[in-house]
Each structure stands twice: as C-alpha cells, then as structure tokens.
Coordinates of C-alpha atoms in Angstrom, one line a residue:
M382 CA 77.3 113.9 100.8
G383 CA 79.5 112.9 98.0
R384 CA 78.2 109.3 97.8
P385 CA 75.5 108.0 95.5
D386 CA 72.5 106.6 97.4
P387 CA 71.1 103.3 96.3
E388 CA 67.5 103.7 95.2
E389 CA 64.8 101.4 96.4
G390 CA 67.3 98.8 97.7
Q391 CA 69.2 98.5 94.4
L392 CA 73.0 98.9 94.2
P393 CA 74.1 101.2 91.5
A394 CA 76.1 99.7 88.7
P395 CA 79.9 100.2 89.3
V396 CA 81.7 102.6 87.0
K397 CA 84.9 101.7 85.4
P398 CA 87.9 103.9 86.4
P399 CA 88.5 106.4 83.6
D400 CA 92.3 106.2 83.9
G401 CA 92.5 109.9 82.8
G402 CA 90.2 112.8 82.1
W403 CA 89.2 114.4 85.4
G404 CA 91.5 111.8 87.1
W405 CA 94.5 114.0 86.2
I406 CA 92.9 116.9 88.3
V407 CA 92.4 114.4 91.1
L408 CA 96.0 113.3 90.8
L409 CA 97.1 117.0 91.0
G410 CA 95.1 117.4 94.2
C411 CA 96.6 114.2 95.6
F412 CA 100.1 115.5 94.8
V413 CA 99.4 118.7 96.8
I414 CA 97.9 116.8 99.7
T415 CA 100.8 114.3 99.9
G416 CA 103.3 117.2 99.8
F417 CA 101.6 119.0 102.7
S418 CA 101.1 115.8 104.7
Y419 CA 104.7 114.5 104.7
A420 CA 106.7 117.8 104.2
F421 CA 104.8 120.2 106.6
P422 CA 105.8 118.4 109.8
K423 CA 109.5 118.6 108.8
A424 CA 109.3 122.2 107.4
V425 CA 108.0 123.5 110.8
S426 CA 111.3 122.7 112.2
V427 CA 112.8 125.9 110.9
Y428 CA 110.9 127.8 113.6
F429 CA 112.1 125.7 116.5
K430 CA 114.9 128.1 117.5
E431 CA 112.7 131.0 117.8
L432 CA 110.1 129.0 119.7
M433 CA 112.8 127.9 122.1
K434 CA 113.8 131.5 122.8
D435 CA 110.2 132.9 123.2
F436 CA 108.8 130.0 125.4
H437 CA 112.2 129.1 127.2
V438 CA 112.1 125.4 126.4
G439 CA 114.5 123.0 125.0
Y440 CA 114.9 121.4 121.5
S441 CA 113.2 118.2 122.6
D442 CA 110.1 120.1 123.8
T443 CA 109.7 121.9 120.4
A444 CA 110.4 118.7 118.5
W445 CA 107.2 117.3 120.0
I446 CA 105.2 119.5 117.6
S447 CA 106.4 117.6 114.6
S448 CA 106.1 114.2 116.4
I449 CA 102.5 115.0 117.4
M450 CA 101.7 115.9 113.7
L451 CA 103.1 112.7 112.5
A452 CA 101.3 110.7 115.2
M453 CA 98.0 112.3 114.3
L454 CA 98.7 111.6 110.6
Y455 CA 99.3 107.9 111.3
G456 CA 97.3 107.2 114.4
T457 CA 93.9 108.6 113.3
G458 CA 93.8 106.3 110.3
P459 CA 90.8 104.3 111.6
V460 CA 88.9 107.5 112.3
C461 CA 89.5 108.7 108.8
S462 CA 88.4 105.4 107.4
I463 CA 85.1 105.5 109.3
M464 CA 84.4 109.1 108.3
V465 CA 85.1 108.3 104.6
N466 CA 82.9 105.2 104.6
Q467 CA 80.1 107.2 106.2
F468 CA 80.3 110.6 104.5
G469 CA 82.5 110.1 101.4
C470 CA 85.9 111.6 100.5
R471 CA 85.0 115.1 99.4
P472 CA 83.2 116.4 102.6
V473 CA 85.9 114.7 104.9
M474 CA 88.6 116.6 102.9
L475 CA 86.9 119.9 103.1
I476 CA 86.6 119.5 106.9
G477 CA 90.2 118.5 107.1
G478 CA 91.5 121.5 105.2
L479 CA 89.7 123.9 107.4
L480 CA 91.0 122.1 110.5
A481 CA 94.5 122.1 109.3
S482 CA 94.4 125.8 108.4
A483 CA 92.6 126.7 111.7
G484 CA 95.3 124.9 113.7
M485 CA 98.1 127.0 112.3
I486 CA 96.3 130.3 112.5
L487 CA 95.4 129.6 116.1
A488 CA 99.0 128.6 116.8
S489 CA 100.1 132.0 115.8
F490 CA 98.3 133.5 118.9
T491 CA 99.5 130.9 121.5
T492 CA 101.4 132.0 124.6
N493 CA 102.9 128.7 125.8
I494 CA 104.2 125.4 124.4
I495 CA 101.2 123.3 125.5
E496 CA 98.9 125.5 123.4
L497 CA 101.2 124.9 120.4
Y498 CA 100.9 121.2 121.0
L499 CA 97.0 121.4 120.9
T500 CA 96.9 123.7 117.9
A501 CA 99.8 123.2 115.5
G502 CA 100.2 119.6 116.7
V503 CA 96.8 118.0 117.3
L504 CA 94.5 120.3 115.2
T505 CA 96.7 120.7 112.2
G506 CA 97.8 117.1 112.3
L507 CA 94.3 115.8 112.4
G508 CA 93.3 118.1 109.5
M509 CA 96.2 116.8 107.3
A510 CA 95.2 113.2 108.2
L511 CA 91.6 113.9 107.0
N512 CA 93.0 115.0 103.7
F513 CA 95.8 112.4 103.2
Q514 CA 93.9 109.2 103.4
P515 CA 90.8 110.3 101.3
S516 CA 93.0 111.6 98.6
L517 CA 94.7 108.1 98.2
I518 CA 91.2 106.5 98.1
M519 CA 90.1 108.8 95.3
L520 CA 93.3 108.2 93.4
G521 CA 92.6 104.5 93.5
T522 CA 89.0 105.2 92.3
Y523 CA 90.0 107.1 89.2
F524 CA 92.9 105.0 88.1
D525 CA 93.3 101.3 87.4
K526 CA 95.6 100.5 84.6
R527 CA 97.7 103.6 85.2
R528 CA 97.5 103.4 88.9
P529 CA 101.2 102.6 89.6
L530 CA 102.2 105.7 87.6
A531 CA 99.6 107.8 89.4
N532 CA 100.7 106.6 92.8
G533 CA 104.4 107.4 91.9
L534 CA 103.5 111.0 90.6
A535 CA 101.4 111.7 93.7
A536 CA 104.2 110.5 96.1
A537 CA 106.6 112.9 94.3
G538 CA 104.7 115.6 96.1
S539 CA 106.5 115.0 99.4
P540 CA 110.1 115.7 98.2
V541 CA 108.9 118.6 96.0
F542 CA 107.1 120.3 98.9
L543 CA 109.9 119.6 101.3
S544 CA 112.4 121.4 99.1
S545 CA 109.9 124.3 98.8
L546 CA 108.4 124.7 102.2
S547 CA 111.6 124.7 104.2
P548 CA 113.2 127.7 102.3
L549 CA 109.8 129.5 102.3
G550 CA 109.6 129.0 106.1
Q551 CA 113.0 130.5 106.5
V552 CA 112.1 133.6 104.5
L553 CA 108.8 134.0 106.4
L554 CA 110.6 133.7 109.7
E555 CA 113.2 136.4 108.8
K556 CA 110.5 138.8 107.5
F557 CA 107.5 138.3 109.7
G558 CA 108.7 136.3 112.7
W559 CA 107.3 132.9 113.7
R560 CA 103.9 134.2 114.4
G561 CA 103.5 135.7 111.0
G562 CA 105.0 132.7 109.5
F563 CA 102.5 130.4 111.2
L564 CA 99.7 132.7 110.1
I565 CA 100.8 132.6 106.4
M566 CA 101.3 128.8 106.6
G567 CA 97.8 128.4 107.8
G568 CA 96.6 130.3 104.8
L569 CA 98.5 128.1 102.6
L570 CA 96.9 125.1 104.1
L571 CA 93.5 126.4 102.9
N572 CA 94.6 125.0 99.5
C573 CA 93.8 121.6 100.9
C574 CA 90.1 122.6 100.7
T575 CA 90.6 123.4 97.0
C576 CA 92.1 120.0 96.5
G577 CA 89.2 118.5 98.4
A578 CA 86.7 120.2 96.2
V579 CA 88.0 118.7 93.0
M580 CA 87.7 115.2 94.4
R581 CA 84.5 114.7 92.5
P582 CA 83.0 111.1 93.1
L583 CA 82.3 109.0 90.1
D584 CA 78.5 109.1 89.3
M585 CA 77.6 105.5 89.9
G586 CA 73.8 105.9 89.9
M587 CA 73.2 108.0 86.7
K588 CA 72.7 105.1 84.4
R589 CA 70.1 103.4 86.7
K590 CA 68.1 106.6 87.0
M591 CA 68.2 107.4 83.3
G592 CA 67.1 103.8 82.5
K593 CA 64.1 104.0 84.9
A594 CA 62.9 107.4 83.4
Q595 CA 63.3 106.0 79.9
D596 CA 61.2 102.9 80.7
K597 CA 58.3 105.0 82.0
Y598 CA 58.5 107.3 79.0
E599 CA 58.4 104.4 76.5
A600 CA 55.4 102.8 78.3
K601 CA 53.4 106.1 78.1
E602 CA 54.2 106.6 74.5
M603 CA 53.5 103.0 73.4
L604 CA 50.1 102.6 75.2
P605 CA 46.8 104.1 74.0
I606 CA 45.4 107.1 75.8
G607 CA 42.7 106.5 78.3
G608 CA 41.8 104.0 81.0
K609 CA 43.7 101.1 79.3
S610 CA 47.0 103.0 79.4
E611 CA 46.6 103.8 83.1
E612 CA 45.9 100.2 83.7
G613 CA 48.9 99.0 81.6
I614 CA 51.3 101.4 83.4
S615 CA 50.0 100.5 86.9
A616 CA 50.2 96.9 86.0
T617 CA 53.8 97.1 84.9
D618 CA 54.8 99.3 87.9
G619 CA 53.1 96.7 90.2
T620 CA 55.0 94.0 88.5
K621 CA 58.3 95.7 89.1
K622 CA 57.5 96.5 92.8
G623 CA 56.6 92.9 93.3
K624 CA 59.9 91.9 91.8
K625 CA 61.9 94.3 93.9
A626 CA 60.0 93.2 97.1
K627 CA 61.3 89.7 96.5
K628 CA 65.0 90.9 96.4
K629 CA 66.9 90.8 99.5
P630 CA 67.9 94.2 100.8
K631 CA 71.6 95.2 100.2
K632 CA 73.6 95.2 103.4
G633 CA 74.9 98.6 104.6
K634 CA 78.6 99.3 104.1
K635 CA 80.7 98.7 107.2
L636 CA 82.2 101.8 108.9
L637 CA 85.4 99.8 109.3
D638 CA 85.9 96.5 107.7
F639 CA 87.9 94.2 109.9
S640 CA 87.5 91.2 107.5
I641 CA 90.6 92.3 105.7
F642 CA 92.6 90.6 108.5
S643 CA 91.5 87.3 107.0
N644 CA 93.5 88.2 104.0
R645 CA 96.9 86.6 104.3
G646 CA 98.5 89.1 101.9
F647 CA 97.4 91.9 104.1
I648 CA 98.7 90.4 107.2
I649 CA 102.1 89.9 105.5
Y650 CA 102.1 93.5 104.2
T651 CA 101.2 94.9 107.7
I652 CA 103.9 93.0 109.5
S653 CA 106.6 93.9 107.0
K654 CA 105.6 97.7 107.0
F655 CA 105.8 97.7 110.8
I656 CA 109.4 96.4 110.7
L657 CA 110.2 98.7 107.8
V658 CA 109.0 101.8 109.6
L659 CA 111.3 101.0 112.7
G660 CA 114.4 101.7 110.7
L661 CA 113.4 103.6 107.5
F662 CA 113.3 107.1 109.0
V663 CA 116.4 106.7 111.2
P664 CA 119.2 107.5 108.7
P665 CA 117.8 110.8 107.3
I666 CA 117.0 112.0 110.9
L667 CA 120.5 111.3 112.1
L668 CA 122.4 112.1 108.9
V669 CA 123.2 115.7 109.5
N670 CA 124.4 115.2 113.0
Y671 CA 126.5 112.2 111.8
A672 CA 128.1 114.3 109.1
K673 CA 128.9 117.0 111.7
D674 CA 130.6 114.6 114.0
T675 CA 132.8 113.4 111.1
G676 CA 134.1 117.0 110.6
V677 CA 131.8 118.1 107.8
P678 CA 130.9 121.8 107.9
D679 CA 127.3 122.8 108.9
T680 CA 126.3 124.1 105.4
E681 CA 127.6 121.0 103.6
A682 CA 126.0 118.7 106.1
A683 CA 122.6 120.3 105.5
F684 CA 123.1 120.0 101.8
L685 CA 123.0 116.2 102.1
L686 CA 119.3 116.2 102.8
S687 CA 118.8 118.4 99.7
I688 CA 120.6 115.7 97.7
I689 CA 118.3 113.0 99.0
G690 CA 115.2 115.2 98.2
F691 CA 116.3 116.0 94.7
I692 CA 117.0 112.3 93.8
D693 CA 113.6 111.4 95.5
I694 CA 111.7 113.7 93.2
F695 CA 112.8 111.7 90.0
A696 CA 112.9 108.3 91.6
R697 CA 109.2 108.1 92.6
P698 CA 107.6 108.8 89.2
A699 CA 110.3 106.6 87.5
C700 CA 109.5 103.7 89.8
G701 CA 105.8 104.2 89.2
M702 CA 106.3 103.8 85.5
V703 CA 108.3 100.7 85.9
A704 CA 105.7 99.2 88.3
G705 CA 103.0 99.8 85.6
L706 CA 104.7 97.7 83.0
K707 CA 102.6 94.6 82.0
W708 CA 105.3 92.1 82.9
V709 CA 106.1 93.9 86.3
R710 CA 102.7 94.8 87.7
P711 CA 101.7 91.2 88.6
H712 CA 104.9 91.0 90.6
V713 CA 104.8 94.5 92.2
A714 CA 105.1 93.0 95.7
Y715 CA 108.5 91.6 94.8
L716 CA 109.5 94.9 93.4
F717 CA 108.5 96.5 96.7
S718 CA 110.6 93.8 98.5
F719 CA 113.6 94.6 96.3
S720 CA 113.3 98.4 96.9
M721 CA 113.3 97.7 100.7
L722 CA 116.3 95.4 100.4
F723 CA 118.1 98.1 98.4
N724 CA 117.4 100.7 101.0
G725 CA 118.6 98.4 103.8
L726 CA 121.8 97.3 102.2
T727 CA 122.6 101.0 101.5
D728 CA 122.3 101.8 105.2
I729 CA 124.5 98.9 106.1
C730 CA 127.2 99.6 103.4
S731 CA 127.3 103.2 104.3
A732 CA 127.7 102.9 108.0
R733 CA 131.5 103.3 107.8
A734 CA 131.4 106.3 105.5
S735 CA 134.0 108.7 107.0
N736 CA 134.2 111.6 104.6
Y737 CA 131.9 113.9 102.6
T738 CA 132.3 112.1 99.4
G739 CA 131.2 108.8 100.9
L740 CA 128.2 110.5 102.4
V741 CA 127.2 112.0 99.1
I742 CA 127.3 108.6 97.5
F743 CA 125.2 107.2 100.3
C744 CA 122.6 110.1 99.8
V745 CA 122.3 109.3 96.1
F746 CA 121.6 105.6 96.6
F747 CA 119.4 106.2 99.6
G748 CA 117.4 108.8 97.6
I749 CA 116.8 106.2 94.9
S750 CA 115.8 103.5 97.3
Y751 CA 113.7 105.7 99.4
G752 CA 111.8 107.0 96.4
M753 CA 111.1 103.4 95.3
V754 CA 109.7 102.6 98.7
G755 CA 107.5 105.7 98.8
A756 CA 106.2 105.1 95.3
L757 CA 105.2 101.4 95.8
Q758 CA 104.0 101.2 99.4
F759 CA 100.4 102.2 98.7
E760 CA 100.3 100.6 95.3
V761 CA 101.0 97.2 96.8
L762 CA 98.3 97.7 99.4
M763 CA 95.8 98.6 96.7
A764 CA 96.7 95.5 94.8
I765 CA 96.3 93.2 97.9
V766 CA 92.9 94.4 99.2
G767 CA 91.3 96.1 96.2
S768 CA 89.8 99.6 95.9
Q769 CA 86.6 98.7 97.7
K770 CA 88.4 97.8 101.0
F771 CA 91.3 100.2 100.6
S772 CA 89.7 102.8 102.8
S773 CA 89.6 100.4 105.8
A774 CA 93.0 98.9 105.0
I775 CA 94.9 102.1 104.9
G776 CA 93.4 103.3 108.2
L777 CA 94.4 100.2 110.0
V778 CA 97.9 100.1 108.4
L779 CA 98.5 103.7 109.4
L780 CA 97.5 103.1 112.9
I781 CA 100.0 100.2 113.2
E782 CA 102.8 102.2 111.6
A783 CA 102.1 104.9 114.2
F784 CA 103.4 102.7 116.9
A785 CA 106.6 101.9 114.8
V786 CA 107.1 105.7 114.2
L787 CA 106.9 106.3 118.0
I788 CA 109.3 103.5 118.7
G789 CA 112.0 103.6 115.9
P790 CA 113.5 107.1 115.8
P791 CA 113.3 107.8 119.6
S792 CA 115.0 104.6 120.4
A793 CA 117.7 105.3 117.8
G794 CA 118.2 108.7 119.5
R795 CA 118.6 107.1 122.9
L796 CA 121.1 104.6 121.6
V797 CA 123.2 107.4 120.2
D798 CA 123.2 109.2 123.5
A799 CA 124.2 106.0 125.2
L800 CA 126.8 104.6 122.8
K801 CA 128.0 107.8 121.2
N802 CA 128.4 105.8 118.0
Y803 CA 126.4 106.4 114.8
E804 CA 127.8 103.3 113.0
V805 CA 125.8 100.9 115.3
I806 CA 122.6 102.8 114.6
F807 CA 123.1 102.6 110.8
Y808 CA 123.7 98.8 111.1
L809 CA 120.7 98.3 113.2
A810 CA 118.4 100.4 111.0
G811 CA 119.6 98.8 107.9
S812 CA 119.1 95.3 109.4
E813 CA 115.5 96.1 110.3
V814 CA 114.8 97.2 106.7
V815 CA 116.5 94.2 105.3
L816 CA 114.5 91.9 107.6
S817 CA 111.2 93.5 106.4
A818 CA 112.2 93.0 102.8
L819 CA 113.1 89.3 103.3
F820 CA 109.9 88.7 105.2
L821 CA 107.7 90.3 102.6
G822 CA 109.4 88.5 99.7
V823 CA 109.6 85.0 101.3
A824 CA 106.2 85.0 102.9
S825 CA 104.5 86.3 99.6
Y826 CA 106.3 83.6 97.7
C827 CA 105.2 80.8 100.0
C828 CA 101.6 82.1 100.1
L829 CA 101.5 82.3 96.4
N830 CA 102.7 78.8 95.9
R831 CA 100.3 77.4 98.5
G832 CA 97.4 79.4 96.8
K833 CA 98.4 77.8 93.4
K834 CA 98.4 74.2 94.8
E835 CA 95.1 74.5 96.7
P836 CA 92.0 73.8 94.7
P837 CA 89.7 76.9 94.2
P838 CA 87.3 77.1 97.2
E839 CA 83.6 76.7 97.0
N840 CA 81.2 79.6 97.4
N841 CA 81.5 80.6 100.9
P842 CA 79.9 84.0 101.9
S843 CA 82.0 84.1 105.1
A844 CA 85.4 84.0 103.3
G845 CA 87.4 87.2 103.8
G846 CA 89.6 87.2 100.7
G847 CA 88.4 88.1 97.2
S848 CA 86.1 90.8 98.4
D849 CA 86.2 92.7 95.2
T850 CA 85.3 89.6 93.0
E851 CA 82.4 88.7 95.3
E852 CA 81.0 92.2 95.4
A853 CA 81.4 92.5 91.6
E854 CA 79.5 89.3 91.0
S855 CA 76.8 90.5 93.3
D856 CA 76.6 93.7 91.4
M857 CA 76.4 91.8 88.0
Q858 CA 73.7 89.6 89.3
E859 CA 71.6 92.6 90.4
A860 CA 72.2 94.2 87.0
E861 CA 71.0 91.0 85.3
E862 CA 67.8 91.0 87.5
H863 CA 67.2 94.7 86.6
S864 CA 67.6 93.9 82.9
S865 CA 65.1 91.1 83.3
D866 CA 62.7 93.7 84.8
N867 CA 63.1 95.8 81.7
H868 CA 62.3 92.9 79.5
Q869 CA 59.2 92.0 81.5
L870 CA 58.1 95.6 81.4
A871 CA 58.5 95.7 77.5
H872 CA 56.6 92.4 77.3
S873 CA 53.7 93.4 79.5
T874 CA 53.6 96.7 77.6
D875 CA 53.3 94.8 74.3
N876 CA 50.5 92.6 75.7
A877 CA 48.5 95.7 76.8
V878 CA 48.9 97.3 73.4
V879 CA 47.8 94.2 71.6
A880 CA 44.7 93.7 73.8
A881 CA 43.7 97.3 73.3
N882 CA 44.0 97.0 69.4
E883 CA 41.9 93.8 69.4
E884 CA 39.2 95.4 71.4
A885 CA 39.1 98.3 69.0
N886 CA 38.9 96.1 65.9
H887 CA 36.1 94.1 67.5
V888 CA 34.1 97.4 68.1
A889 CA 34.7 98.4 64.5
E890 CA 33.3 95.1 63.2
E891 CA 30.2 95.4 65.4
Q892 CA 29.5 98.9 64.1
S893 CA 29.9 97.9 60.4
G894 CA 27.5 94.9 61.0
E895 CA 24.8 97.2 62.5
G896 CA 25.1 99.5 59.4
G897 CA 26.2 102.5 61.3
A898 CA 27.0 105.5 59.1
C899 CA 29.6 107.0 61.3
P900 CA 32.8 107.7 59.2
A901 CA 36.1 106.5 60.3
G902 CA 39.3 108.1 59.1
D903 CA 42.5 106.3 58.2
G904 CA 44.1 104.7 61.3
E905 CA 41.1 105.5 63.6
V906 CA 38.5 103.4 65.2
L907 CA 35.2 104.3 67.0
A908 CA 34.6 103.9 70.6
R909 CA 31.8 101.7 72.1
D910 CA 29.3 104.5 72.8
G911 CA 29.2 106.0 69.3
C912 CA 30.9 108.6 67.0
N913 CA 32.2 111.0 69.6
A914 CA 35.3 112.7 68.2
D915 CA 36.8 113.4 71.6
Q916 CA 36.9 109.6 72.3
M917 CA 38.7 108.6 69.1
V918 CA 41.9 106.7 69.7
E919 CA 44.9 107.1 67.5
R920 CA 46.6 103.8 66.5
D921 CA 49.3 105.5 64.5
S922 CA 51.5 105.8 67.7
F923 CA 51.7 102.0 67.8

C-alpha cells in the first residue's frame, strides 16, 4: 500500500532524497494540492449570494460552508497522520481526491443548507485535508538540500489558484448556475487523484532484495554440483537465519508519535503558530469592508485582494530561494520570526490608512510578508522535527491551529460589530502577530544557547529529541550487521569449496595408487565409485 515492508524483521536501508528527478513531478502535484486546499474555501464564496436566494438564509449561514472546510482542513490533522503512517501517502491522497470530488458533486443536488454543510463542507473539506498533509510529507521525502525552494514553490499554489478559481467560479455561476458550477468544480477536484497517483514512494527495499538474491546466486555458482553444494547452501542459510534470530525485532511505527512534545523546539513553534493564526487572517478578511467604509468604490476595494495575491505569487518562491542559501538555512527559524514581525508591523502601521493610496501600499507590504510566512511555516517545522516525525508533527500542529482559526476571525468580526472601528482590530491583529514573532525569536535563541552550554547527553533511548539521528544510527547498525552476514556467507562458501576440492584430490591420488586406468580429462577428477561420466565434477567453475 505504498510503503515498503521490512523483510524478515530487517529495516530497509534509507534512501537519500534525490533533490530532483521525479521530485519535480511531486512538487507539481504538491503545488496543485496546496492551491486547491487553501484557495477552494475562499473561491466558493462567489456562490453565496445565489445560495442565500435559493435557501432563504443569511450571509453568516452560507459563510459556514467555508468555515467548515477550513475547520476540516486543520482539525483532521491527527486523523491524516494516523492514516499516512498506517497506509502511506499515495492511497490516502487517492481516497481524499475521491471524497473531495464526491462532496461537491453531491452538493449540486442538495435542497437545504444543512445538506450543503455535510457535503461541500464536511466531505469536501475532509477530502482536501487527506490530500494536503500527505503532499507536504512527500515533498519533504524527495527534497533535502533544495527543500526550502521546493516549499516556497509549492506554497505559491495558494495565490495562483485563488486568482484563477474565483473568476472561473463567477463565469460558471453566470452560465450554469450554482448547481452546475458545483458539479464542474467537483470534476476539477478529481485532479487531486492525479496528483496523488504521482506521489511515488522512494523504493527503500530494492537494494536489500537485490543483495539477497545475488548472494544465493553466487553461492550456487561457486559450489560444486551435488550433495556438497546443497549442504553448503543449507549451512550458509542456516547461519544467516541463526544470525537473524538473535536480532531484536524492529518496533512497529507509531500511528501518532506524541514523543515530539518532548522536543522544546516543537513546543516553541506550536505556541508561536497558535498566537500567529489568531491575527494573521484578520486583515485580509476585513480589508474589503474597511476600504468600503473609508469611501473606496466596490470594484477598487475588491481589487485590493488581487494586489495581495499577485505579490504573494512572487514572494513565496523568492523567500524559498533565500531560505535555501547556505548561510541562511541554519538560521531559518529567525528568518521566519522576522517575516512574522514584518507582517505584524505592517498591520500596525497601516491601521490609520484613510485613502486608497495608503491601502494599496499596505497591500504590497502585506503581500510580501504574508508570502514569506506562507513559504517558511512548514520548512521550519521540517527542520525542527525531521522528515521521519513530520507526518505526526504537522497533524498535531494543524489541530492546534484549528482552534486559533475558529477563535481569531470570528472574534474580530464581533469586535467590529461592537466597536464600529476597524483601526482597533488592525492594532490588535498586528500586536498578536508581533507577539508570536518575538516569542519564537527569543525562545529559540535562549534554547539554542542553553543547548550549546549543556554537555552532550549520554545514550538514552527514552529521550524525545534527535529522533532522526537515533533512527539513522539504528539503521546503519543493522546495515553493518547485514554486511557481516554477507562476509560470513562468502567465508563459509569458500570453506565448502576448499573442502570439496581437497576430497576430490584425495580420491584422485587413491585411484592413481591402485593403478586404475580410468582416464581423467583436464580440470576433471573421478568420483569415489569409479569412472562414471555422469558423476564427474567440473572444477573449472571454481
């Protein structure tokens, strides 16, 4: 099911990330999945007015469709982690693509708003969640040195798809109505299955299987034909099985690894992300209404979001390239902290923007800082926990972020209704983002200094940090034991061959001493029972 199975208790040797090759196809699939996951809940909003007319509901009722999608995307993180650890990335993504498409197709036949919540909200949101998280895991599997750039390019899918799906949805709404638009959107989501199909896992067990087959082939070729060869092969196989029996069985992989909470860097990252999400999404949500209240026409107010999206498209790959530089990558957490600080200060400084020019300047700087945050958030998490525990880490982080998503924007909306003042909301959102940036930078600096002063800990199997190093050392030790098995196999094979040759020479000497007239050809010796041509043994193979 997309994961190599260890054979006879042995762990396959890890494969180095190719940093290219098929990885670029995986990156393209991750680009598409990221675009659908983040842009689709926002693009569905173009159908809200028609839904309000048909179902006789208010705007807040229809807005719950997007909210449920985002809640499923974030809140089902642990479920996705368990499924990926159990079945692998490719099967989970194929199922997710089918669920996302089926949700929108079924939504086109709904007759009330509750059915829309269950189909377009829950089913489609779950399907996109089952695609988003495995795609990031596969991206981290295929890229190591170029991983910051890969993350930046994949994150650019969000603004690209947002700028494409919204106009497309408007065209579909005008020509086919909201039911036809939902049906066609469901067909588009089937592309998630295509992206899942290209997520080919790295073959980690091929070298081990080829080596085992080669050992048996060499043993059969080197030993003489007959009873001695069978004894030699059975003896060597018995030696290898006895060696394997002494090895301790490899522990099964956990469905959800909670040991990452013993990693101080992960705790710092999780707290800072929770605070960040409380204020990060508030300005773009309230920006259009804020512009309208200041006297900006509707068309020009809607164009402000397009400015943010256009700048975001270029900011994410550019930030990924900067993060991949040799002198920047070891300090990528501080670059992430700076991007959050940049974003928060942009909100605070633009809170008093009272004309369209000031709002445009705000959108330019917000697009740059927002793109930097989007490009670095998962790269920093991969650098903290490593690729082997990333599947569990991202699921738990997304679950914690789900609570912040449900708290931040709704609370900001209630404050706007109560205070009738957008300036306070921008100050509050900017302060939350600045607080998260300061917490991440200061806490990371203190932990790094403390880690440098402390002596390296002794070998302790219960320690939670350094999981990648410990597992890599375990894999290397098993690989060395396997190589020693190969040496023992070759040594025992040589001994069997030498013993067979000595016995054959001894028989030849006895036959020559008794004066036998049986002829012997070059490179041939006679068997003990006489000159039977069928029992001649060739020594040339040795």
